Tab-separated table of C-alpha atoms in Angstrom:
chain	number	residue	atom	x	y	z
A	1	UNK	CA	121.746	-23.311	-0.680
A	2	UNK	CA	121.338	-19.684	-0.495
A	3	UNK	CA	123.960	-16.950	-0.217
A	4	UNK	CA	124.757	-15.666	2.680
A	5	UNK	CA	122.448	-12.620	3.566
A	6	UNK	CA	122.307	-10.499	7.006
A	7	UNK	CA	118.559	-11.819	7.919
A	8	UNK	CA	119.147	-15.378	7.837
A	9	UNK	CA	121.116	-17.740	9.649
A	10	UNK	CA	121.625	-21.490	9.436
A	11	UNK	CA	120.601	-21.533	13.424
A	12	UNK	CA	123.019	-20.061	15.608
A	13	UNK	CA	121.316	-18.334	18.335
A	14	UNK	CA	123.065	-14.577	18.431
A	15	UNK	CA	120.702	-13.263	21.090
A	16	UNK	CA	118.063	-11.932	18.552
A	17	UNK	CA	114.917	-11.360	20.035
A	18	UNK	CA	112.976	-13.279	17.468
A	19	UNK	CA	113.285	-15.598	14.823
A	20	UNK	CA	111.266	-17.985	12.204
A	21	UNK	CA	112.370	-21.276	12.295
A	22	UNK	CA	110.633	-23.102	9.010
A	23	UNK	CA	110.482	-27.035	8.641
A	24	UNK	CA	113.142	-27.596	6.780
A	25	UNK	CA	115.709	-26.364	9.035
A	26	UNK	CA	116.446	-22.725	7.819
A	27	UNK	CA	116.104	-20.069	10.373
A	28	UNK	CA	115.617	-16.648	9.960
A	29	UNK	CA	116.404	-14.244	12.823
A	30	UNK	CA	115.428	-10.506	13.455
A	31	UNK	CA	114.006	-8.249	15.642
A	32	UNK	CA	110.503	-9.135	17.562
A	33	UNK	CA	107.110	-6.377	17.062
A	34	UNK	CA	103.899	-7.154	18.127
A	35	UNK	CA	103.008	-9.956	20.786
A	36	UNK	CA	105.627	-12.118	22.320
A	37	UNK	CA	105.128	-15.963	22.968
A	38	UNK	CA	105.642	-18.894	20.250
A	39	UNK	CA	103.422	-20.450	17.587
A	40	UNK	CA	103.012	-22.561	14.492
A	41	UNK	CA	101.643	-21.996	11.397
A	42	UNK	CA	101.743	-22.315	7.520
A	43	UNK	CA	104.557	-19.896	6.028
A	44	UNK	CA	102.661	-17.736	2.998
A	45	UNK	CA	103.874	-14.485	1.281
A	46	UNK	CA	101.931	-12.164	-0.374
A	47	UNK	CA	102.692	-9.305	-2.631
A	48	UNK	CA	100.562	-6.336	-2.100
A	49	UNK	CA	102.461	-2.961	-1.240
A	50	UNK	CA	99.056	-1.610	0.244
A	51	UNK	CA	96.332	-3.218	1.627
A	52	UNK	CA	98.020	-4.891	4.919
A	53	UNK	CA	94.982	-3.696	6.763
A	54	UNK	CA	92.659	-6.391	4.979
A	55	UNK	CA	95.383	-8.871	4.826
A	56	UNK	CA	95.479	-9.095	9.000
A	57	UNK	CA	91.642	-9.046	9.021
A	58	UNK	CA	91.028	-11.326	6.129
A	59	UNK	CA	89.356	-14.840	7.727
A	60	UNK	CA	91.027	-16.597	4.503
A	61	UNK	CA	94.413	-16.577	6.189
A	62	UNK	CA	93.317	-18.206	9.218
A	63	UNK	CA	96.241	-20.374	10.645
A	64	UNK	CA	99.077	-19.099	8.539
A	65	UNK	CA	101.995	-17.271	9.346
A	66	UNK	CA	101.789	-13.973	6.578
A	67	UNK	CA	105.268	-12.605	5.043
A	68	UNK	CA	105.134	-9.112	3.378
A	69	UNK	CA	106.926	-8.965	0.284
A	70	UNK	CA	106.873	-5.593	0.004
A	71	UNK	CA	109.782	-3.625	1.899
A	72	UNK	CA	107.863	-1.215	4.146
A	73	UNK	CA	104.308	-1.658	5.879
A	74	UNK	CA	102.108	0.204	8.106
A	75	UNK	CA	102.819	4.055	6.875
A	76	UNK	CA	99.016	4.769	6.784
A	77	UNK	CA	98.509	2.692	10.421
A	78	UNK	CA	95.421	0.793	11.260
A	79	UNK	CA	92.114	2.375	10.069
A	80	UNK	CA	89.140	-0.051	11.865
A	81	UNK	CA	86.939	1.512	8.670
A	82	UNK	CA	88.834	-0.655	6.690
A	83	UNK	CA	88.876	-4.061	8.558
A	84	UNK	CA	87.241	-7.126	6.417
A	85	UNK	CA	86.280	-8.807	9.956
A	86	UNK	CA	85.989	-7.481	13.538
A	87	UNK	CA	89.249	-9.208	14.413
A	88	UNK	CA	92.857	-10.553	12.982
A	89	UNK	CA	93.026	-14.056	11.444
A	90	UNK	CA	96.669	-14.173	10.898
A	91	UNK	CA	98.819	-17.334	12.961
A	92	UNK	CA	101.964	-14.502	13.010
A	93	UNK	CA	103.036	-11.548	10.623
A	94	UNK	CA	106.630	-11.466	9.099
A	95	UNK	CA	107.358	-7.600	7.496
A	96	UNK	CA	110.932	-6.357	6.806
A	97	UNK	CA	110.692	-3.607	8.237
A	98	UNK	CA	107.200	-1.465	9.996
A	99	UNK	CA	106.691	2.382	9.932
A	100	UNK	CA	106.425	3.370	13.868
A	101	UNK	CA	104.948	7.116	13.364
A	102	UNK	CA	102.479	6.182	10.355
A	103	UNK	CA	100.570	9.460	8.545
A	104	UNK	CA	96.949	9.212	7.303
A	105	UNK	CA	93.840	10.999	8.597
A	106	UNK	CA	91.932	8.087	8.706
A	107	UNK	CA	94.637	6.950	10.915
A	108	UNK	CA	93.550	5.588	14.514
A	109	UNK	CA	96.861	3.563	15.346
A	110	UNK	CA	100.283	1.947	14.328
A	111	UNK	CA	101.061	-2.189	13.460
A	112	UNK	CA	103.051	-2.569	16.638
A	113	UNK	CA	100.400	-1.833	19.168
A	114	UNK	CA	97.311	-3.282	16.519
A	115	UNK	CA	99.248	-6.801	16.677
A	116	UNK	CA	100.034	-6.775	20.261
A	117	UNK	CA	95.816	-5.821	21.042
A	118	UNK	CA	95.303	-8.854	19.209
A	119	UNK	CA	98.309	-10.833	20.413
A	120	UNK	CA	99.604	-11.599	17.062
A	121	UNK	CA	103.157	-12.152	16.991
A	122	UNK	CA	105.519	-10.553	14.734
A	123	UNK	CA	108.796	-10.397	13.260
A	124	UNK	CA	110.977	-7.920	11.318
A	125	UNK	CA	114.551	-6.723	10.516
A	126	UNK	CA	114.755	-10.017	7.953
A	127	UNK	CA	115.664	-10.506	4.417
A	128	UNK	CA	111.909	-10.965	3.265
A	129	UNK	CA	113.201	-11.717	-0.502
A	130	UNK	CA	114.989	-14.304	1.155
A	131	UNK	CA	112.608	-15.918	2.941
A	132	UNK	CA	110.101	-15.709	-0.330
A	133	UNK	CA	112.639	-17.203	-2.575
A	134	UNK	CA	112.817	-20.174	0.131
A	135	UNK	CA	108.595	-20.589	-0.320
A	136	UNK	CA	109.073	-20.139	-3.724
A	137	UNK	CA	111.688	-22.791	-4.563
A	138	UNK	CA	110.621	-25.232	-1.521
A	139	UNK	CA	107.098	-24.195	-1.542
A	140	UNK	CA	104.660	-23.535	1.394
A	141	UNK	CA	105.140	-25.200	4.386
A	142	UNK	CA	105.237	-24.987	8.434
A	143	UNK	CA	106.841	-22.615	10.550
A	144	UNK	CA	107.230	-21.419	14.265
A	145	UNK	CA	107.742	-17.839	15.217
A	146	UNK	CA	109.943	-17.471	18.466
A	147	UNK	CA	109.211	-14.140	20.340
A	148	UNK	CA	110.478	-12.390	23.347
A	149	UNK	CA	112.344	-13.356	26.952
A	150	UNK	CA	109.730	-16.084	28.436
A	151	UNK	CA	111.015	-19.300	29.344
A	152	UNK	CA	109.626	-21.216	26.539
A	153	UNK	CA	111.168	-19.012	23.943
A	154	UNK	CA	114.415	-19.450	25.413
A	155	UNK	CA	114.142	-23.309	25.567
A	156	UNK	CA	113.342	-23.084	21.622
A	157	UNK	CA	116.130	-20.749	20.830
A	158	UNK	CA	118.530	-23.344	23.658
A	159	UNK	CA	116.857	-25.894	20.899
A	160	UNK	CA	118.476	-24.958	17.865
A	161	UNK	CA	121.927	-24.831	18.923
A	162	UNK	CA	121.553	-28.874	19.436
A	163	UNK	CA	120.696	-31.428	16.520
A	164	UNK	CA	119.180	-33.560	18.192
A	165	UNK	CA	116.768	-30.996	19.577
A	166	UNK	CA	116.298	-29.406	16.855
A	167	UNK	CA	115.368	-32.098	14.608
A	168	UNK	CA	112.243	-32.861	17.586
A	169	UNK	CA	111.428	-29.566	17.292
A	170	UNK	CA	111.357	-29.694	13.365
A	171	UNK	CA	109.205	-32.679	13.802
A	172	UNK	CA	106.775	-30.672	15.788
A	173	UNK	CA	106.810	-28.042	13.781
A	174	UNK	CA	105.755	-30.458	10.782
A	175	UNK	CA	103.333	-31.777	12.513
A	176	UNK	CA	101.190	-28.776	12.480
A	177	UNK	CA	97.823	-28.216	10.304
A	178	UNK	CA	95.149	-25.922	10.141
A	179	UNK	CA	92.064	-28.031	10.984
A	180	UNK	CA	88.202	-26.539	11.561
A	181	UNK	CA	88.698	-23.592	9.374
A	182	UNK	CA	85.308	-22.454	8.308
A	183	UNK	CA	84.064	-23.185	11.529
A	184	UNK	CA	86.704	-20.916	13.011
A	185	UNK	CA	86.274	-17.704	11.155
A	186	UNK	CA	82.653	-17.867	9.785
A	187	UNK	CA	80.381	-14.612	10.290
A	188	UNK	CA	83.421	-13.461	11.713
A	189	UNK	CA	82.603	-9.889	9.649
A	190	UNK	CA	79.144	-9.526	11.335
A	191	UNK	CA	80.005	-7.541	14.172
A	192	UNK	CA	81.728	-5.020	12.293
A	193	UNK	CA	78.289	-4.878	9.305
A	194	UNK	CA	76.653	-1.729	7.978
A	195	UNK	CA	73.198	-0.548	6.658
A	196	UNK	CA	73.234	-0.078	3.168
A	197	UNK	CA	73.106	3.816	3.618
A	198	UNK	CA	76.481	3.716	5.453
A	199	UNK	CA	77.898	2.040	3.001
A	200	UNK	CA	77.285	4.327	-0.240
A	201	UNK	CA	77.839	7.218	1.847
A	202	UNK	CA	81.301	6.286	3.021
A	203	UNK	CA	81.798	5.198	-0.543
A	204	UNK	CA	81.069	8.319	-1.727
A	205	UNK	CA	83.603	9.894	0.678
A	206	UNK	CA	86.798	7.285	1.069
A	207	UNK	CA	85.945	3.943	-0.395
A	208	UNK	CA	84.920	3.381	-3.904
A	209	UNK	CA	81.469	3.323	-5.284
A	210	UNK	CA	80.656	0.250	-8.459
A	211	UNK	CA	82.806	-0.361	-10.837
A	212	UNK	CA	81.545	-1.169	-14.420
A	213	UNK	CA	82.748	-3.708	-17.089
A	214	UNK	CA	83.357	-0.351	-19.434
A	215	UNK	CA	85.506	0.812	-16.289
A	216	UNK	CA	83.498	3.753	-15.713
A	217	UNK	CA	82.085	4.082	-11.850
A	218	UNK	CA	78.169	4.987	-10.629
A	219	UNK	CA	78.021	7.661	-8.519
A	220	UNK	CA	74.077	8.268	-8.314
A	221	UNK	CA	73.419	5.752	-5.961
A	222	UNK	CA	69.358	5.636	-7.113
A	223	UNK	CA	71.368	4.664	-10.445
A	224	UNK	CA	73.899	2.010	-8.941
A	225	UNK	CA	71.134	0.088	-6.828
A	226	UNK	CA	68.056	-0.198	-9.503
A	227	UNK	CA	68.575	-3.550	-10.499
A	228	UNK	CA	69.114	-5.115	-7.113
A	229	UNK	CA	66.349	-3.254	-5.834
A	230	UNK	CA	63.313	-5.414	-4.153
A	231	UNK	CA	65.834	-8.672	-4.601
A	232	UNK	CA	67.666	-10.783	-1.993
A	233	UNK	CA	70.700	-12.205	-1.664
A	234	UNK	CA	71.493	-14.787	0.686
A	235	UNK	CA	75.428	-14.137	1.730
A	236	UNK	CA	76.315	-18.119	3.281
A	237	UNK	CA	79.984	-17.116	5.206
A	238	UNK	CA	82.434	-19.199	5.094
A	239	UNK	CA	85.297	-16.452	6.320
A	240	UNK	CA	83.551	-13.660	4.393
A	241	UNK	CA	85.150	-10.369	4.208
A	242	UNK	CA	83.169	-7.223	4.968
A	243	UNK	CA	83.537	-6.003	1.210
A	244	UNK	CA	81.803	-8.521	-0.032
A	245	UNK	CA	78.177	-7.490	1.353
A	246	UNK	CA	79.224	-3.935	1.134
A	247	UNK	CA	79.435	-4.511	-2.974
A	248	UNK	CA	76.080	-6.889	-2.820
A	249	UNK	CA	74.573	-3.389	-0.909
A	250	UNK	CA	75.880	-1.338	-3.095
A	251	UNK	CA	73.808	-2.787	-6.367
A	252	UNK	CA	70.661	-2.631	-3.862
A	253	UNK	CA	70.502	-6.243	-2.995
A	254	UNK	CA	69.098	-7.023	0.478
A	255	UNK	CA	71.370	-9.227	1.849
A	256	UNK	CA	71.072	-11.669	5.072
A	257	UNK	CA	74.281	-13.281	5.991
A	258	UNK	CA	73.856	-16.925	7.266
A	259	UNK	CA	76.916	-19.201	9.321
A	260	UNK	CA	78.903	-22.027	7.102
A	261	UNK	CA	77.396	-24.823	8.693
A	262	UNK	CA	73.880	-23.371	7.682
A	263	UNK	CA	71.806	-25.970	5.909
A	264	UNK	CA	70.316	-25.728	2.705
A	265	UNK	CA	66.833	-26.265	4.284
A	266	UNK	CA	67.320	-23.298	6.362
A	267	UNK	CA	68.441	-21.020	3.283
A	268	UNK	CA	65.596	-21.993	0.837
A	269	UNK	CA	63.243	-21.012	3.972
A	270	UNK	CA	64.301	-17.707	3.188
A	271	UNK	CA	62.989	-17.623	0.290
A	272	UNK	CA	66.317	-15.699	-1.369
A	273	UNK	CA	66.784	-14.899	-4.921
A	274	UNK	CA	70.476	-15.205	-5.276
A	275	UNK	CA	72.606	-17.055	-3.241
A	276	UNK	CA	76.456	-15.723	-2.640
A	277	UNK	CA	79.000	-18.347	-1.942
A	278	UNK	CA	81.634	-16.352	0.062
A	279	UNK	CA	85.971	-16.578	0.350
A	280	UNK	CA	87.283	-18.981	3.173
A	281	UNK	CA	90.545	-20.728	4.616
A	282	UNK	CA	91.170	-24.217	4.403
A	283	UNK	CA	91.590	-27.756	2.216
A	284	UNK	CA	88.123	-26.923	0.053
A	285	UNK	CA	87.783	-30.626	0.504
A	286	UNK	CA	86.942	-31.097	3.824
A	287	UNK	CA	83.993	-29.191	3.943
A	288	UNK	CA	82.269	-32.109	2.865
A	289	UNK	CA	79.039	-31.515	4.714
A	290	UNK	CA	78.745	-27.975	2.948
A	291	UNK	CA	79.462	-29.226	-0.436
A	292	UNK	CA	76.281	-31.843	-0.394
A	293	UNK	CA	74.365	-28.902	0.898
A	294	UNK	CA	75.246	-26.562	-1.710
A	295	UNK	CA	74.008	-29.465	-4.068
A	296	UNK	CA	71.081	-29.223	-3.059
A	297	UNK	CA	71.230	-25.434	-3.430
A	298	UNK	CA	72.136	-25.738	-7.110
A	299	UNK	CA	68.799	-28.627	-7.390
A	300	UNK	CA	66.646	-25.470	-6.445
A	301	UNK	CA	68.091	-23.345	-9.510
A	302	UNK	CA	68.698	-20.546	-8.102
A	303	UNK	CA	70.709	-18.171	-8.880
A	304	UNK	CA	74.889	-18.744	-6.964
A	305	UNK	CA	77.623	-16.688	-7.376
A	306	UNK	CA	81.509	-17.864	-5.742
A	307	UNK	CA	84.230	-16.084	-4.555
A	308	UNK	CA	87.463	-18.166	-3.937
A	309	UNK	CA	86.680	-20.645	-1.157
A	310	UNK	CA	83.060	-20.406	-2.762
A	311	UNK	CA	84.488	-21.038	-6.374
A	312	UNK	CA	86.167	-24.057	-5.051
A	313	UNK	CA	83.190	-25.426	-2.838
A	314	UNK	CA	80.963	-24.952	-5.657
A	315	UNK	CA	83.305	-26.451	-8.425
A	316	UNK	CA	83.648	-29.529	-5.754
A	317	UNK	CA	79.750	-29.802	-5.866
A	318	UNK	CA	79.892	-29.774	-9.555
A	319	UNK	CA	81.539	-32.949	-9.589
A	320	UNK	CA	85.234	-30.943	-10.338
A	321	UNK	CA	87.891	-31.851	-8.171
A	322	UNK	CA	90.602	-29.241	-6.237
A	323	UNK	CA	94.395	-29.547	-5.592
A	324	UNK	CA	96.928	-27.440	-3.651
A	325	UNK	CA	99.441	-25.024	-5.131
A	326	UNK	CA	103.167	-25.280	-4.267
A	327	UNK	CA	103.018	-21.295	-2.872
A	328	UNK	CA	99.644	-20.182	-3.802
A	329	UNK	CA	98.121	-16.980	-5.141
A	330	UNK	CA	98.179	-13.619	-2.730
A	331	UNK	CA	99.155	-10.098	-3.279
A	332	UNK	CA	96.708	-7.187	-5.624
A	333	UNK	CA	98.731	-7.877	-8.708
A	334	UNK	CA	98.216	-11.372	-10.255
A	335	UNK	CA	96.806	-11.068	-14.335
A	336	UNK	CA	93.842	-12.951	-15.018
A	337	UNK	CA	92.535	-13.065	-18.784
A	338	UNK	CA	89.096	-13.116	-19.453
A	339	UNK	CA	88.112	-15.560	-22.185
A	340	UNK	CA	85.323	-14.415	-23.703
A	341	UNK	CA	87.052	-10.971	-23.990
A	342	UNK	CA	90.224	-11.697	-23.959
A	343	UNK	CA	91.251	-8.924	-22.039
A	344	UNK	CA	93.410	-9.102	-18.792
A	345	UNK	CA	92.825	-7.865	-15.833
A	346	UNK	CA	94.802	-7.323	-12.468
A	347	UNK	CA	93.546	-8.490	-9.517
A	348	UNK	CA	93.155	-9.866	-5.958
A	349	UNK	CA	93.860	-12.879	-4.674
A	350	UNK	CA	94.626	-15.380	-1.581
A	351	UNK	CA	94.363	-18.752	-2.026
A	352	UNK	CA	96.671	-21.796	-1.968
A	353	UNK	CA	94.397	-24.121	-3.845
A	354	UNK	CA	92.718	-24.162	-6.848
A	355	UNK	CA	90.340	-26.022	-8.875
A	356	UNK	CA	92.036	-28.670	-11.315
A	357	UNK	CA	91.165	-27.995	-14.856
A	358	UNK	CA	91.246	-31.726	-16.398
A	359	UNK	CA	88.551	-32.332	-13.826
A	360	UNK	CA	85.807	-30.332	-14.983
A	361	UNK	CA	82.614	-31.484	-15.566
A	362	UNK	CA	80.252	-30.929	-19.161
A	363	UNK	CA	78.696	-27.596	-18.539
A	364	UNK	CA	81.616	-25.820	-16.714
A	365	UNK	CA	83.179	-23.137	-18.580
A	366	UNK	CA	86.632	-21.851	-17.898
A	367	UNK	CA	85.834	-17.512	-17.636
A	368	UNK	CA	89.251	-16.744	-16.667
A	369	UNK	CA	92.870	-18.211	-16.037
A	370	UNK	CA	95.644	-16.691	-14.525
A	371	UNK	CA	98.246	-15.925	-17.027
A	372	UNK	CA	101.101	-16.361	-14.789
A	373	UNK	CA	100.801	-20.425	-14.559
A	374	UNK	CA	97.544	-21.181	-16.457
A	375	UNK	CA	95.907	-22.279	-13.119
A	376	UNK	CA	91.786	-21.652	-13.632
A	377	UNK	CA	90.259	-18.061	-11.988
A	378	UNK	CA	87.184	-18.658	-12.907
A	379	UNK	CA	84.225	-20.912	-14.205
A	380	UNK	CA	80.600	-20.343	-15.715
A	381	UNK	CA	77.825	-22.656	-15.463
A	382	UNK	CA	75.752	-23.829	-18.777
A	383	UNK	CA	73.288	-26.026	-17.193
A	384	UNK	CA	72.324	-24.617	-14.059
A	385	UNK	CA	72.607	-20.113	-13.278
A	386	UNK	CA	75.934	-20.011	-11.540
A	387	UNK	CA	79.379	-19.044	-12.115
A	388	UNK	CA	82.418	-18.094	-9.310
A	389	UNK	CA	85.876	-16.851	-9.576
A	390	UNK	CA	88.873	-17.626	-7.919
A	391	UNK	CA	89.921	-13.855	-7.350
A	392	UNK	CA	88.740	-11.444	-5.164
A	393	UNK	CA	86.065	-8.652	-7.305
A	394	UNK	CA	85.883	-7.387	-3.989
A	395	UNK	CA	88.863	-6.046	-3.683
A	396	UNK	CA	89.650	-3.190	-1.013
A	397	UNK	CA	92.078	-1.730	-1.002
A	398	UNK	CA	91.815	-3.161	-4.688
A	399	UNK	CA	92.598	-3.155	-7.477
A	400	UNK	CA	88.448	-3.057	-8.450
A	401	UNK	CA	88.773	-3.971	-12.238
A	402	UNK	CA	86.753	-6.842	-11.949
A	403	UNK	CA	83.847	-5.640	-9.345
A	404	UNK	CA	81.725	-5.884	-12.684
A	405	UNK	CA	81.031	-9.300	-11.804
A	406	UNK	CA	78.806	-7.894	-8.933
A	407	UNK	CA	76.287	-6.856	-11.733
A	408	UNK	CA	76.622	-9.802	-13.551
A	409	UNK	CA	75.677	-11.497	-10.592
A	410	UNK	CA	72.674	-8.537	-10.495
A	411	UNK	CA	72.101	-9.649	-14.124
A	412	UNK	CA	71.666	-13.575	-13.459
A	413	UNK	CA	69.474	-13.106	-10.597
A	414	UNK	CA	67.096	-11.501	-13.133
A	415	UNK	CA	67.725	-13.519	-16.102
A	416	UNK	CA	68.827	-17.064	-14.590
A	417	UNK	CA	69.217	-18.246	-18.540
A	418	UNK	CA	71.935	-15.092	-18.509
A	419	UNK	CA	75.275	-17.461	-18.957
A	420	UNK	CA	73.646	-19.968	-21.090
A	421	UNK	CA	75.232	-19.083	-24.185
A	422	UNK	CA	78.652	-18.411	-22.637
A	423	UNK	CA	80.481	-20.891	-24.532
A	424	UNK	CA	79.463	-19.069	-27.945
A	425	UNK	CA	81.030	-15.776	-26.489
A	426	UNK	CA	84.653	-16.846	-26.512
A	427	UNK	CA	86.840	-15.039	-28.969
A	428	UNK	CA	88.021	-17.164	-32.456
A	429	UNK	CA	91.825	-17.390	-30.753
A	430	UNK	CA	89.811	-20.601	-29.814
A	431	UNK	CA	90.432	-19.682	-26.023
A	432	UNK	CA	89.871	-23.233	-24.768
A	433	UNK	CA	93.134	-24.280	-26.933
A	434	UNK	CA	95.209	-21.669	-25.509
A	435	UNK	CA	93.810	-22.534	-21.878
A	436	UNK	CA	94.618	-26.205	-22.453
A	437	UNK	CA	98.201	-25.400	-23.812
A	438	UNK	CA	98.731	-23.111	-21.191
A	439	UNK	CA	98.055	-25.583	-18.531
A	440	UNK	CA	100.649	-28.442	-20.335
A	441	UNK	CA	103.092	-25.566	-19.837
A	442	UNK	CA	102.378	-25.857	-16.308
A	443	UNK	CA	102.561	-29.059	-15.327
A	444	UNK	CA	105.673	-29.787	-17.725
A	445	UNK	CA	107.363	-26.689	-15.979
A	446	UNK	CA	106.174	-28.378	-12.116
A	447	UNK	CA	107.702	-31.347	-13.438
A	448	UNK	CA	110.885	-30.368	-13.891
């Protein structure tokens, strides 16, 4: 049981305006922002102190209700330049507390009136540490947001004074999962897509032009887009964000975005030389139709690079198998350590599942794990030219240590034999032994 703290209550109703009630009975109240109403969603946190922009726009949170660790959000305001889709995926938005006159001269609005355009409800005034520590220890699970004076919210908040009507209204709120996904959010970043000339010039200007694996950037575009020149990638979204074709543009690649339910057939037609496998919401596993279509992708031997939903869906085709975390992965500062290099890097991530590392088939390399729990970040094919990670490279706000991969991916398209030799790159630590020992740490720590 947790100490008693000034956001949080047990369920007494003290005429708060708005309130998270999570499935296991604890209810936090505060002070409603945003859109009124109720709904239901899966409770997530994420750590990033910037970037709240792409968190509300990113397709990968579809159906989840999003929790800001970080104490303050919205001082630069809403900047459309900077949206990952044309619209906000969020279920509801939980900050503890949201700057109302925010200062930036990219600046075209403030949270409050961004969430209410896209009738997102929100919450603040609660203890946010609180309610993480709760997701932590518990893990993720439902939640309802309760918003504002209409007469359903009232009935809820009438609801939690009783037992017996609270424990329907737990039942309903248990009930809830997020079901067509990728169907929901896919080429949900095409309204909002640039020519590759708008993108290096506003790179040049505000956003951030390629980042190499020495760390140094390319500022000549002629320089930065030689290799991808005259090649084509085909971009299949599953929930894409907008950064990811603006780094494929960037190295010169022509890239034609297709929808998730796209088939195989349809993408060979095109005759592309890469294939990019994009981020996404959802169980991995239930995309079962994809999966047997990127099989036959990977028959074709062309070149596929993965990015979170992608590094699951294409691990799944592999034969690997997928599980879900207790709380997940999101916020722009979990370490992932390269093994070939053995250098770690921060980075970007938003995922609550993740591929299981007993499960992987002969010819998949683990390329990085995530040095907080040992949980795999990344594989590279032997057998056929592909590789994915389960971080974002992407990264925008950032942190854009690891947008090298974009050139590797540049790299395989030209040389498909490129990661053939991976295994013989991995430092004499014998990586795979500390990546196995790090994973019985783990489970044994799970366990207990």
């Amino acid at each position: 049981m947790l100490g008693y703290n000034p956001g949080m209550s047990n369920g007494t109703n003290d005429k708060s305006d708005a309130c998270l009630v999570l499935a296991n009975g604890l209810v936090f109240k505060g002070k409603s922002f945003g859109a009124s109403g109720t709904i239901v969603g899966e409770a997530v946190f994420t750590t990033g102190m910037n970037g709240y922009i792409e968190t509300l726009t990113d397709p990968s949170y579809y159906g989840q209700i999003v929790t800001q660790t970080f104490p303050l959000i919205g001082n630069y305001g809403i900047i459309p330049k900077d949206f990952e889709s044309s619209s906000c995926h969020v279920r509801g938005y939980i900050v503890r507390s949201w700057c109302e006159a925010p200062s930036n001269f990219r600046c075209e609005g403030d949270l409050d009136s961004y969430l209410k355009k896209q009738n997102i409800i929100g919450l603040y005034d609660i203890d946010t540490r609180a309610l993480t520590k709760v997701l932590r220890e518990s893990g993720v699970m439902n939640g309802m947001l309760v918003s504002g004076e209409s007469d359903e919210a009232k009935k809820i908040f009438a609801a939690l004074e009783n037992p017996d009507e609270k424990n329907r209204l737990l039942e309903k709120i248990r009930s809830y999962k997020i079901e067509n996904a990728v169907e929901s959010v896919t080429c949900s970043a095409s309204e909002i897509e640039e020519s590759a000339e708008t993108v290096f010039k506003e790179s040049a200007s505000y956003r951030f032009v390629p980042v190499r694996s020495d760390g140094t950037k390319e500022n000549d575009p002629e320089a930065a887009m030689r290799d991808g020149k005259g090649k084509k990638v085909v971009l299949w979204d599953f929930g894409a964000k907008a950064n990811i074709r603006r780094e494929l543009l960037k190295r010169g690649l022509d890239v034609v975005s297709v929808p998730a339910l796209t088939t195989a057939e349809k993408i060979l037609s095109l005759n592309p030389d890469g294939v990019m496998l994009s981020n996404g919401p959802g169980d991995p596993q239930e995309n079962v139709n994809i999966i047997e279509e990127i099989k036959k992708i990977l028959d074709a031997r062309i070149p596929v690079f993965g990015i979170c939903l992608g590094h699951q869906l294409l691990a799944l085709a592999n034969g690997a198998k997928t599980v879900k975390l207790k709380y997940g992965h999101r916020g722009a500062n979990q370490p992932v350590k390269q093994l070939s290099t053995g250098r770690v890097y921060i980075s970007s991530q938003n995922h609550g599942y993740a591929v299981e590392n007993d499960s992987l088939p002969e010819g998949a390399v683990p390329s990085f794990v995530n040095t907080n729990d040992g949980t795999n970040e990344g594989l590279v094919y032997t057998k056929i030219p592909a590789f994915s990670v389960q971080f974002h490279p992407e990264a925008c706000s950032g942190p854009l240590d690891t947008s090298f991969l974009f050139d590797d991916f540049v790299r395989l398209i030209r040389n498909p034999d490129f990661f053939r030799d991976y295994r013989a790159k991995f430092q004499r630590i014998d990586a795979i032994t500390y990546f196995a020992g790090t994973i019985r740490g783990t489970k044994e720590k799970n366990a207990r």
